[in-house]
């Protein structure tokens, strides 16, 4: 063995493969919010009902329990019962969140870890049955009365975006609703940014780098010649972007 | 040369010469515009903001006279008076060279502001020659500006970069950040204009450029050997004998100071009847 290897800790092996590699990993887990005050038959009946509807979705899925900060330090027993019941149903419970009341030992004895959620408040409870929960967001439209320059990004988070002027190549418009450009659109325009498939894009002259509605996009190359440099209305139809020359 | 220094209190206008893209003629234009202003009798100083790539002093022909520089003054190693170099051809013109050994991080907002305040008390026009790019050097050059000359070549990448710079001028400058302040007056100076290449479709037309940039046109400088020659001998082109380019810069300077000068494309041959008829086919 030459001197060059003198510093290698394990001298019997000329080349060493690390027995250990550290890799970051993101994992998607299901968070199950339960009301610890209702650990009775009702919970399990509802759970079984849910499981029978979508068995594949839950089978073997890693699960974190969201306890809504409602358990007291002495409440290890109901938690143990809950965890055992869930594991019997093939839910791989491995952690708890919003469990501020429980001490680390109690969690460890159940084989659980405390998962920090970024905010230590319980998940917002789904208010009432089904769709009543979706409150319409207040619409906030935005009007820009100047040219949008290359490198600028204008976002209308909750409504329509209207630009009175041109949009330069390299500029970006994003709107939850429709986009109107009273000028030449040379940059990018993304309407229906939150998935609204009924959003439209209107421009006086279409020369865009990219147009998108609800995530469906077309780049400059794909823009039909008929619409190029014309006053155009862009909308979604049958999951396809349609470009209609208005004038 | 008639250069009567104006005896009124100094105007103290800060003009930034900027572009985003490199090689479009910022330094040449800064030299020509500042010399043009000085020639008209305005007390003018031109500052090189391109720290680390000192060029302006060479174009101005004073590279052998640099002792202290802009950065020395910012850091308090020298007085402003020691760093200012008086031009030998025009007594109304001064040059504030930059450092070749430092980098742009040596520029501080406070330092630049303090120097500009001192210069405003003495000069009518303070011309800031911006480095290329949109990083610190360029930001510092434009931050305190009252007016901007955006140097653009009639070519797509230059136009796009100029557009980006115009966006920064209207958002990342002192005037933009001060509520109620008048925005920076930005004008585009089209350089390296070559009618033959425009006609053959190799370059963008003046109309196309102005349509995209949507700011007033300060002037059109023709592509000219006179500019290269002037740079090589260290003379601003307006001081280097008559040429189409010199005339174009003088016109631009006149417009900058508020005169109405008809826009003419120097060196352009009048198009014949046929060309005029068929050149408008589109």
mmCIF file of C-alpha atoms in Angstrom, chain A residues 147-152 166 168-171 184 186 209, chain B residues 160 163-164 166-168 170-171 208 211-215:
data_model
loop_
_atom_site.group_PDB
_atom_site.id
_atom_site.type_symbol
_atom_site.label_atom_id
_atom_site.label_comp_id
_atom_site.label_asym_id
_atom_site.label_seq_id
_atom_site.Cartn_x
_atom_site.Cartn_y
_atom_site.Cartn_z
ATOM 1 C CA UNK A 147 -47.128 49.310 -20.428
ATOM 2 C CA UNK A 148 -46.053 46.127 -18.665
ATOM 3 C CA UNK A 149 -42.320 45.865 -19.212
ATOM 4 C CA UNK A 150 -40.097 42.877 -19.691
ATOM 5 C CA UNK A 151 -39.325 41.256 -16.347
ATOM 6 C CA UNK A 152 -42.420 42.611 -14.640
ATOM 7 C CA UNK A 166 -48.912 46.631 -24.203
ATOM 8 C CA UNK A 168 -43.695 43.267 -23.475
ATOM 9 C CA UNK A 169 -41.984 40.032 -24.274
ATOM 10 C CA UNK A 170 -40.578 38.713 -21.006
ATOM 11 C CA UNK A 171 -43.425 40.140 -18.937
ATOM 12 C CA UNK A 184 -50.196 44.104 -27.950
ATOM 13 C CA UNK A 186 -46.082 39.903 -26.419
ATOM 14 C CA UNK A 209 -44.892 33.989 -25.830
ATOM 15 C CA UNK B 160 -36.008 43.538 -24.810
ATOM 16 C CA UNK B 163 -37.665 47.336 -22.000
ATOM 17 C CA UNK B 164 -36.522 45.595 -18.821
ATOM 18 C CA UNK B 166 -37.427 50.920 -18.503
ATOM 19 C CA UNK B 167 -39.370 48.731 -16.085
ATOM 20 C CA UNK B 168 -36.661 49.141 -13.461
ATOM 21 C CA UNK B 170 -40.226 53.098 -13.236
ATOM 22 C CA UNK B 171 -40.035 50.893 -10.151
ATOM 23 C CA UNK B 208 -41.054 48.763 -34.349
ATOM 24 C CA UNK B 211 -43.844 50.625 -30.599
ATOM 25 C CA UNK B 212 -42.388 48.115 -28.159
ATOM 26 C CA UNK B 213 -40.624 50.528 -25.848
ATOM 27 C CA UNK B 214 -43.402 53.137 -25.841
ATOM 28 C CA UNK B 215 -41.173 56.045 -24.782
#
